[in-house]
PDB file of C-alpha atoms in Angstrom:
ATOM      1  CA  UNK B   1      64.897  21.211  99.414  1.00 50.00           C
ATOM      2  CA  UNK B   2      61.489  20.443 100.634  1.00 52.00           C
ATOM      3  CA  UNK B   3      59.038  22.329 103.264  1.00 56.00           C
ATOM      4  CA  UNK B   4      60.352  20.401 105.780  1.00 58.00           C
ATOM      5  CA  UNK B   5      64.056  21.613 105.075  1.00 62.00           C
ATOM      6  CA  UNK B   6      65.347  17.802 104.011  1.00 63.00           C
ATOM      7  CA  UNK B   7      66.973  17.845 100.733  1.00 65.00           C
ATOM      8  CA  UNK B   8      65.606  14.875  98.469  1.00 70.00           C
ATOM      9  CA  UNK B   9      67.441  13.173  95.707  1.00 70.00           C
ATOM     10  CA  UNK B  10      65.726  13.081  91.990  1.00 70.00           C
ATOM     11  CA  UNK B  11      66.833  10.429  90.367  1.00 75.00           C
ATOM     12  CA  UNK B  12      66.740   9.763  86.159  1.00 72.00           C
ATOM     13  CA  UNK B  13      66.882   6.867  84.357  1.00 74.00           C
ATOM     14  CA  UNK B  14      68.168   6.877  80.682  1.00 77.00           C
ATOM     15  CA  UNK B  15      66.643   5.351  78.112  1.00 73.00           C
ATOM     16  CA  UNK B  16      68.640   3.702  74.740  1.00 81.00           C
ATOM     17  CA  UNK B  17      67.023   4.730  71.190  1.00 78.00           C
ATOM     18  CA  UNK B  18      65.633   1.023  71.452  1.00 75.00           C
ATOM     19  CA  UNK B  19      64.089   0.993  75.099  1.00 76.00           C
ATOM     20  CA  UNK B  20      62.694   4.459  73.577  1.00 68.00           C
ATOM     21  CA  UNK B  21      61.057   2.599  70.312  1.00 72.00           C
ATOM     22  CA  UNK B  22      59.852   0.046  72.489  1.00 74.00           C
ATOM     23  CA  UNK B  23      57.890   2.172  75.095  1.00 68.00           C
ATOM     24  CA  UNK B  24      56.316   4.317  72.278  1.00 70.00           C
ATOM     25  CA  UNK B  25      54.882   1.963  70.321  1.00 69.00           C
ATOM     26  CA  UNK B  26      53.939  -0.634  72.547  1.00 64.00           C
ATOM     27  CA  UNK B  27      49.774  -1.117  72.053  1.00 58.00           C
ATOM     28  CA  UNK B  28      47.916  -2.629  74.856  1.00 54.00           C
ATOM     29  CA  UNK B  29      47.293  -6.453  74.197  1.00 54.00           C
ATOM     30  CA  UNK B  30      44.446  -7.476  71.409  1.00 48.00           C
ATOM     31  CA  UNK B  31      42.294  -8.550  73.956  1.00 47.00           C
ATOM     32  CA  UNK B  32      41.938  -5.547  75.921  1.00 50.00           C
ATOM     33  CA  UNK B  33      40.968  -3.572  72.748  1.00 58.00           C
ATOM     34  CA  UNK B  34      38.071  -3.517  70.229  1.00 61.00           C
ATOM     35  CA  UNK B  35      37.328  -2.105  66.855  1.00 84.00           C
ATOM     36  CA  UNK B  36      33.869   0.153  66.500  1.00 92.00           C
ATOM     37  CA  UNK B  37      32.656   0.844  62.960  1.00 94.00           C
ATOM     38  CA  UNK B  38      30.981   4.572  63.875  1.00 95.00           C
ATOM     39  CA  UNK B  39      27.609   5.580  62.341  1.00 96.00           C
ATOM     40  CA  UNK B  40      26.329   8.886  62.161  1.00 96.00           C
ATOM     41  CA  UNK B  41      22.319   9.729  63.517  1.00 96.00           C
ATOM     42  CA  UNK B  42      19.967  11.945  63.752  1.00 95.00           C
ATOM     43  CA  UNK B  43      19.531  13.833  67.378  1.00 96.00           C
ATOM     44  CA  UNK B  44      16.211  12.077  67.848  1.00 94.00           C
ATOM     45  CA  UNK B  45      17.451   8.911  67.407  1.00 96.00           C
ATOM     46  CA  UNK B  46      20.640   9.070  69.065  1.00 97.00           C
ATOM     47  CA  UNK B  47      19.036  10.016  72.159  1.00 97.00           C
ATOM     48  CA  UNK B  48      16.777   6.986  72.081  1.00 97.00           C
ATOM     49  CA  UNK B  49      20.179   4.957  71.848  1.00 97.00           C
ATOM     50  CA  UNK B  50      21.774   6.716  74.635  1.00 96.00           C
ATOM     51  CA  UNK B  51      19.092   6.219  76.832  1.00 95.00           C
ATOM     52  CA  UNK B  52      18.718   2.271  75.957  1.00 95.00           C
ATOM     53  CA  UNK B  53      15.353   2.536  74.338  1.00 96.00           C
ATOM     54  CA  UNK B  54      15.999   2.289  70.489  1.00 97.00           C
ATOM     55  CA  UNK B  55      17.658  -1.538  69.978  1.00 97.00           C
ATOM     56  CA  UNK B  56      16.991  -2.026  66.495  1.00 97.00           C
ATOM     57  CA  UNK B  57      19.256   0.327  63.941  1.00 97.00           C
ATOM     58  CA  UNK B  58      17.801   0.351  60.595  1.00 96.00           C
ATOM     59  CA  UNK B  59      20.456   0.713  57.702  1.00 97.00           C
ATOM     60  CA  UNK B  60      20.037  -0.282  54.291  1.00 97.00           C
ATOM     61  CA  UNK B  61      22.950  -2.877  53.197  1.00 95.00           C
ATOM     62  CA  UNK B  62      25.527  -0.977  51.380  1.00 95.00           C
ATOM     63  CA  UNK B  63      28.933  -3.090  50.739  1.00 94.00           C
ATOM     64  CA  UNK B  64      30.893  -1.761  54.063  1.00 93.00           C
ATOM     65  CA  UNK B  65      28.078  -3.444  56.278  1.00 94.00           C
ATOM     66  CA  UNK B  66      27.898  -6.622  54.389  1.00 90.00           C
ATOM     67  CA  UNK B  67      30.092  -8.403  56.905  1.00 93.00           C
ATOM     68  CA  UNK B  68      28.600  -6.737  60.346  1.00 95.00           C
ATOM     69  CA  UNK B  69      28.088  -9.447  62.733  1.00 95.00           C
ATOM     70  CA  UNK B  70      27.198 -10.038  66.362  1.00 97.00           C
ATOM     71  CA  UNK B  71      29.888  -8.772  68.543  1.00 96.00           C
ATOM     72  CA  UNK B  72      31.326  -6.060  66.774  1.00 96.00           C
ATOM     73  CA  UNK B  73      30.979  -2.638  68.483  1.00 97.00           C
ATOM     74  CA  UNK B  74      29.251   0.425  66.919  1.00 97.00           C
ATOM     75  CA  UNK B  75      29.397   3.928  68.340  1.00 95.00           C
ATOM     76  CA  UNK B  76      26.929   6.461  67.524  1.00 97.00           C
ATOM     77  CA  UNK B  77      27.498   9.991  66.776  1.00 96.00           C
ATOM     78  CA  UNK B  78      25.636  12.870  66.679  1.00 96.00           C
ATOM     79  CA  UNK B  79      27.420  16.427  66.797  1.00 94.00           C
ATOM     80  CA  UNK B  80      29.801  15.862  70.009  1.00 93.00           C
ATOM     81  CA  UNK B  81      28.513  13.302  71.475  1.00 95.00           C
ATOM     82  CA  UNK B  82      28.924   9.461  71.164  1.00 94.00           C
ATOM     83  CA  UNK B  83      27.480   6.569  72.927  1.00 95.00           C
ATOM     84  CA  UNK B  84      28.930   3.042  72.427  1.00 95.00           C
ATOM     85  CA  UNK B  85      27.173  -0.038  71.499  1.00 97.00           C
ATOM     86  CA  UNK B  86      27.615  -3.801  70.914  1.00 97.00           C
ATOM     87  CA  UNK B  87      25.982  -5.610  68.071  1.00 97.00           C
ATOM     88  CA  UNK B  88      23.489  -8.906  69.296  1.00 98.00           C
ATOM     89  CA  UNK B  89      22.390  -9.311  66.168  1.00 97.00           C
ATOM     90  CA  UNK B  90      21.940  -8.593  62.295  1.00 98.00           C
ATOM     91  CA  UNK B  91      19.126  -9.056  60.494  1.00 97.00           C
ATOM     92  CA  UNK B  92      18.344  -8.854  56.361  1.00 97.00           C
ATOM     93  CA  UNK B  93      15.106  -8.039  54.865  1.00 97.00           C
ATOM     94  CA  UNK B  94      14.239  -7.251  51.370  1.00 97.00           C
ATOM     95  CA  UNK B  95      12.161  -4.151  52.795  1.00 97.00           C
ATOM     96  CA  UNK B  96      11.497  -1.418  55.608  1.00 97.00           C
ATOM     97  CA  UNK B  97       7.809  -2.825  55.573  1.00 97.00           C
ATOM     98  CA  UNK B  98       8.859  -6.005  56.353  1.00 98.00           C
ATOM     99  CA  UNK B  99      11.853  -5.503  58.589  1.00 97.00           C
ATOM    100  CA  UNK B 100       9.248  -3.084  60.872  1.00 97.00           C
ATOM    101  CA  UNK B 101       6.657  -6.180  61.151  1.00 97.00           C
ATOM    102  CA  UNK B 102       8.821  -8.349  62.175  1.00 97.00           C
ATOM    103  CA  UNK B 103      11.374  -7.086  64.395  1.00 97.00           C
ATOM    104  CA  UNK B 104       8.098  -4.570  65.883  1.00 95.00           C
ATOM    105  CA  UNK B 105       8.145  -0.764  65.821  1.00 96.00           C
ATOM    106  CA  UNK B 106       8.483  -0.156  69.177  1.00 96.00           C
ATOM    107  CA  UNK B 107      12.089  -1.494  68.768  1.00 96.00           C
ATOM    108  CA  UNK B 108      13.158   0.491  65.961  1.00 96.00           C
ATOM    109  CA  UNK B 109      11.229   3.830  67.244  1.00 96.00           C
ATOM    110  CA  UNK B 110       9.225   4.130  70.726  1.00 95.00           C
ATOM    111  CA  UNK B 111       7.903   6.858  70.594  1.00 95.00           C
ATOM    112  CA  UNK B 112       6.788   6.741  66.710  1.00 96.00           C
ATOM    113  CA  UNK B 113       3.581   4.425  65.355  1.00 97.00           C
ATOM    114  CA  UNK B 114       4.195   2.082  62.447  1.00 97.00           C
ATOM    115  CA  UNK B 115       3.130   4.414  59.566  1.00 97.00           C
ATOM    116  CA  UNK B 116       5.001   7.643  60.468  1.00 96.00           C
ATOM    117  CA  UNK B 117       8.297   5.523  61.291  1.00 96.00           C
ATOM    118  CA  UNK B 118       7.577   3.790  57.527  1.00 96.00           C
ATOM    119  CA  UNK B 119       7.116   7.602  56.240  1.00 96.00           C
ATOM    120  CA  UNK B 120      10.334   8.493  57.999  1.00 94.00           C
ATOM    121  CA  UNK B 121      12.419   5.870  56.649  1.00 95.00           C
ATOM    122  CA  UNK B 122      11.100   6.432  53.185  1.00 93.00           C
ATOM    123  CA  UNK B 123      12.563  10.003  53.659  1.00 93.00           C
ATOM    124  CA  UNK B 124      15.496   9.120  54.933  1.00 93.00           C
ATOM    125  CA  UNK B 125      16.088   6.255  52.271  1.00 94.00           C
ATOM    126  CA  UNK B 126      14.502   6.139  48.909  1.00 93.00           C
ATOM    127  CA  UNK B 127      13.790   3.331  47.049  1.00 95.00           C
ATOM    128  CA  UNK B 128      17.261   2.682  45.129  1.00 96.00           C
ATOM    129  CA  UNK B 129      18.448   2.136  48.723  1.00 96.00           C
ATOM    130  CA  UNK B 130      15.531   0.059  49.781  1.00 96.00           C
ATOM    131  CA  UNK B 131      16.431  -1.840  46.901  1.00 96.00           C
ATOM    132  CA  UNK B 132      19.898  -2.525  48.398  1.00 96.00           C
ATOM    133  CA  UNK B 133      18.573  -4.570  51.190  1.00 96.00           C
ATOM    134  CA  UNK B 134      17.538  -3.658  54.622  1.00 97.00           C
ATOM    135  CA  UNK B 135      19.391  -3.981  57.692  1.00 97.00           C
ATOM    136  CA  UNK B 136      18.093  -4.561  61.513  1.00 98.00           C
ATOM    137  CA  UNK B 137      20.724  -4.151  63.743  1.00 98.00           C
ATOM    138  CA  UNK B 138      19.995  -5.031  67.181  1.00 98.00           C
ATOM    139  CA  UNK B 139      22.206  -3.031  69.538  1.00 98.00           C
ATOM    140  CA  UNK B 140      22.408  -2.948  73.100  1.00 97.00           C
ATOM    141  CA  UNK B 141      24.823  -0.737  75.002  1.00 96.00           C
ATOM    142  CA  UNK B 142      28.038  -1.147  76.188  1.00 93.00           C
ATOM    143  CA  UNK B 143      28.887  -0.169  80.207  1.00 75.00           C
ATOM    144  CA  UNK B 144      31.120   3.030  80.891  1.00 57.00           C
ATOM    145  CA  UNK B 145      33.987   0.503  82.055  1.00 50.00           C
ATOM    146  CA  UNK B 146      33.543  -1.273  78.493  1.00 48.00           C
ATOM    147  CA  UNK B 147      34.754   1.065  76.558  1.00 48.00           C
ATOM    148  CA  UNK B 148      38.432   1.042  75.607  1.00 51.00           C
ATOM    149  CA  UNK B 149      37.612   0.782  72.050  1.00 51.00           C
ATOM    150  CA  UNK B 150      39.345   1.484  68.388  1.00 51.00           C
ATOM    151  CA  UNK B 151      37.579   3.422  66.079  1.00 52.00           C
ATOM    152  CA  UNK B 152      37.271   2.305  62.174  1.00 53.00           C
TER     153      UNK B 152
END
């Protein structure tokens, strides 16, 4: 019975062990879903990503981000929170020195001049990774809507 005092009918439907299968492991179509590779950064950092005013990622080329490319999607972490972004470009330079002249500092750090972001990096990285290969990423972010995403 309802408030109203009119008695309503619930009706089940019953499922076969195949129907069951089916609905459980159905995955939305390819095209509705991307991969993101997820990094790891530092607070101050992170929050220049989240805000949209860091769009060059600096990473030094170790084998899993040989084969990054424009279009895949990276999301950022730092403690709880994550921001997602899309990749519009990759860059490879033989050094941090070189990669911050040409892709500018104010890209890579706003808020940090040339030499301290250089200092930075070299803390961060020493020179076995420099040696590697160094990585610009530019990044840009992707709209709250955007992001039905896989992680990887």
């Amino acid at each position: 019975m309802t408030l109203s005092g009119v008695a309503r009918a619930v009706i089940y439907r019953s499922y076969t062990t195949h129907e069951l299968d089916r609905v459980m492991t159905a995955r939305p179509p390819a095209a509705l879903t991307v991969r993101a590779r997820e990094m790891n950064l530092y607070r101050r950092y992170f929050d220049l990503v989240a805000a949209g005013r860091k769009t060059i990622e600096i990473r030094v080329q170790y084998p899993n981000l040989r084969k990054l490319e424009a279009g895949d999607h990276i999301r950022f972490i730092c403690g709880r929170d994550d921001v997602l972004t899309q990749v519009k470009r990759v860059a490879r330079y033989s050094s941090f020195e070189e990669m911050i002249d040409a892709e500018g500092p104010a890209r890579v750090n706003p808020e940090s001049p040339r030499d301290q972001q250089l200092a930075d990096i070299s803390c961060i990285y020493g020179p076995e990774k420099e040696a590697l290969g160094v990585l610009a990423i530019e990044i840009e972010l992707v709209r709250a809507g955007r992001q039905d995403v896989q992680h990887t």
